[in-house]
C-alpha cells in the first residue's frame, strides 16, 4: 500500500510517515505475533500521539462463508491459546479462573475495536489471535470446538489490548489469504489478499471524515 503514498519522513527503520490527501499516516511494521506487536506498538504509542490505529494484514478464515481475497473488519478478538493445558483439555485464562471475563479491557472474555468507523463494503467479523498459525487437523478441531471466530491472525488481540489500555481508538482490517485447514499453501492466495486489502484501504482511508495522523 505504501507504494501508493507520498513518503515524507522516517522515524525509524520500522516507523515511516506518509501523506494521504490531507492526512499524515504513520506505518509501523510491528512484526509477526503477539510479543513483537505488543512491544513495538506500545513503544510507539508512548512516543507519538495518534487519532487512530488501524491494524492491517492478512488472515486465515475459520469459515467458508468468507471468500479468499475478501476484506473484513474484525471488531471482536480473543486470545485463543493463552491459558492452561490440563491432562485432558485446554482452558483459557477465564475458564481457569485466573482472569475475570469482564476484567478491563475484556468484555465477556473478548476485546473490542474501539473506533466507531463505518468501513464501506467491508463485512464485520470476529477474530481469534494465536501464537502459531494452525495447520494440524487435531489442533484445528480444538479451535473449532472452543471458539466461534471467523478469522485467525497472530496480532489482532494484542493491538486491541494495547490500544484499549492506552486510550487510542483502534480497528482491524484484514484480507483472507487462506482457510484454516491442514496446511496446503498451494490453496493460498496471498497476492490476491494483499491487492484487495490495498485497494479497499486506500478507498476507505480517502473517505474518512476524521483526521488520521
XYZ file of C-alpha atoms in Angstrom:
213
model
C 0.000 0.000 0.000
C 2.810 2.426 0.791
C 3.769 2.435 -2.903
C 0.614 4.495 -3.480
C 1.522 7.068 -0.807
C 3.928 10.009 -0.658
C 6.727 9.327 1.820
C 7.505 12.377 3.940
C 9.682 11.045 6.750
C 11.294 8.125 8.543
C 11.216 7.988 12.345
C 12.946 4.602 12.493
C 13.502 1.604 10.217
C 10.114 0.304 11.456
C 8.125 3.564 11.547
C 7.724 5.763 8.475
C 5.435 8.695 7.693
C 3.386 9.065 4.505
C 0.887 11.575 3.153
C -2.576 10.518 2.021
C -4.600 13.500 0.864
C -4.629 15.979 3.741
C -3.691 13.351 6.338
C -0.369 12.085 7.579
C -0.233 8.337 8.089
C 2.497 6.596 10.076
C 3.129 2.986 9.031
C 4.579 0.758 11.746
C 5.945 -2.662 10.794
C 5.400 -4.238 14.205
C 6.434 -7.785 13.349
C 4.768 -11.190 13.424
C 2.989 -12.329 16.561
C 1.752 -11.029 19.895
C 5.130 -10.322 21.525
C 6.675 -8.235 18.758
C 3.431 -6.385 18.097
C 2.852 -5.557 21.758
C 6.372 -4.255 22.241
C 6.667 -2.122 19.114
C 3.112 -0.771 19.268
C 3.363 0.140 22.967
C 6.734 1.804 22.439
C 5.387 3.808 19.508
C 2.234 4.932 21.325
C 4.329 6.168 24.244
C 6.379 8.325 21.860
C 3.731 9.500 19.380
C 0.132 10.773 19.509
C -2.404 9.282 17.100
C -6.092 9.750 16.341
C -6.500 6.170 15.165
C -4.606 2.881 14.994
C -5.532 0.520 12.150
C -4.167 -2.997 12.381
C -3.914 -4.300 8.824
C -2.776 -7.601 7.409
C -3.868 -10.947 6.029
C -5.713 -13.655 7.934
C -6.869 -17.231 7.722
C -10.600 -17.859 7.617
C -12.306 -20.268 10.001
C -15.454 -20.264 7.871
C -16.230 -20.945 4.232
C -18.669 -18.034 4.350
C -15.687 -15.780 3.687
C -14.001 -15.933 0.300
C -10.277 -15.972 -0.393
C -9.320 -12.355 -1.023
C -12.310 -10.929 0.872
C -11.575 -7.901 3.062
C -13.117 -7.900 6.537
C -13.388 -5.631 9.558
C -12.526 -7.601 12.704
C -14.493 -5.977 15.528
C -14.045 -8.582 18.308
C -10.912 -10.508 19.235
C -9.943 -13.327 21.607
C -6.594 -14.770 22.686
C -7.159 -18.360 21.597
C -4.102 -20.122 23.019
C -3.399 -18.146 26.191
C -4.290 -20.354 29.127
C -3.724 -23.619 30.954
C -3.456 -27.095 29.485
C -4.589 -29.963 31.729
C -4.142 -33.672 31.064
C -7.498 -33.653 29.270
C -8.180 -30.208 27.822
C -7.111 -26.620 27.232
C -8.616 -23.920 29.461
C -8.477 -20.215 28.688
C -7.385 -17.841 31.444
C -11.051 -17.066 32.018
C -12.131 -20.706 32.228
C -9.287 -21.472 34.633
C -10.272 -18.566 36.893
C -7.020 -16.618 36.604
C -8.716 -13.659 34.913
C -12.328 -12.463 35.224
C -14.167 -12.424 31.890
C -15.044 -8.748 32.410
C -11.706 -7.571 33.770
C -10.769 -4.438 31.820
C -10.322 -4.245 28.879
C -12.142 -7.554 28.319
C -15.906 -7.785 27.854
C -17.205 -11.306 28.347
C -13.720 -12.566 27.582
C -13.339 -10.642 24.323
C -11.567 -7.470 23.222
C -13.428 -4.927 21.139
C -12.353 -2.468 18.475
C -12.843 0.981 19.981
C -13.071 3.037 16.780
C -16.595 3.602 15.512
C -15.940 3.713 11.782
C -18.321 2.546 9.073
C -15.970 0.899 6.591
C -17.763 0.858 3.245
C -18.481 -2.580 1.755
C -16.499 -4.407 4.464
C -18.122 -7.189 6.492
C -17.781 -7.145 10.288
C -16.423 -10.368 11.789
C -14.991 -11.891 14.977
C -11.370 -12.949 15.202
C -9.074 -15.117 17.264
C -5.393 -14.421 17.859
C -2.883 -17.243 18.137
C 0.852 -17.696 18.625
C 1.006 -20.291 15.880
C -0.729 -20.400 12.520
C -2.771 -23.578 12.681
C -2.136 -26.280 10.094
C -2.674 -29.521 12.025
C -6.082 -31.209 11.975
C -6.107 -32.067 15.693
C -5.305 -28.527 16.845
C -7.666 -27.050 14.245
C -10.506 -29.226 15.535
C -9.742 -27.980 19.058
C -10.015 -24.375 17.868
C -13.339 -25.036 16.140
C -14.753 -26.738 19.247
C -13.893 -23.874 21.605
C -14.095 -20.620 19.647
C -16.616 -19.028 17.292
C -14.307 -16.614 15.487
C -14.400 -16.087 11.735
C -10.715 -15.238 11.259
C -7.345 -16.229 12.674
C -4.381 -13.881 12.951
C -1.284 -13.596 15.109
C -1.605 -9.945 16.179
C -5.198 -8.653 16.343
C -5.969 -9.162 20.038
C -2.607 -7.679 21.022
C -3.418 -4.463 19.141
C -6.869 -4.203 20.726
C -5.431 -4.883 24.202
C -2.692 -2.250 23.944
C -4.890 0.417 22.353
C -7.738 -0.033 24.821
C -5.361 0.286 27.758
C -3.706 3.386 26.319
C -6.969 5.033 25.231
C -6.269 5.117 21.493
C -9.072 4.363 19.040
C -8.331 1.214 17.082
C -9.763 -1.073 14.427
C -8.593 -4.030 12.374
C -8.869 -4.597 8.640
C -7.683 -7.885 7.152
C -7.940 -9.787 3.904
C -8.435 -13.540 3.726
C -5.428 -15.346 2.276
C -6.396 -18.938 3.119
C -8.747 -21.214 5.003
C -7.645 -22.663 8.341
C -7.257 -26.317 7.422
C -4.453 -28.903 7.236
C -1.682 -26.860 5.676
C -1.526 -26.772 1.891
C -0.018 -23.482 0.746
C -0.921 -24.255 -2.863
C -4.506 -23.304 -1.922
C -3.448 -19.938 -0.502
C -3.649 -16.690 -2.466
C -1.584 -14.084 -0.666
C -1.124 -11.820 -3.735
C -4.911 -11.551 -4.200
C -5.409 -10.881 -0.495
C -2.782 -8.124 -0.478
C -4.099 -6.496 -3.672
C -7.679 -6.413 -2.350
C -6.506 -5.162 1.037
C -4.580 -2.294 -0.558
C -7.468 -1.258 -2.807
C -10.036 -1.367 -0.006
C -7.850 0.518 2.446
C -6.918 3.280 0.050
C -10.561 3.785 -0.927
C -11.803 3.858 2.646
C -8.972 5.971 4.059
C -9.624 8.676 1.468
C -13.262 8.759 2.592
C -12.572 9.002 6.319
C -14.186 12.050 7.886
C -11.800 12.107 10.857
C -8.185 13.155 10.661
C -5.671 10.342 10.742
C -2.189 11.143 11.942
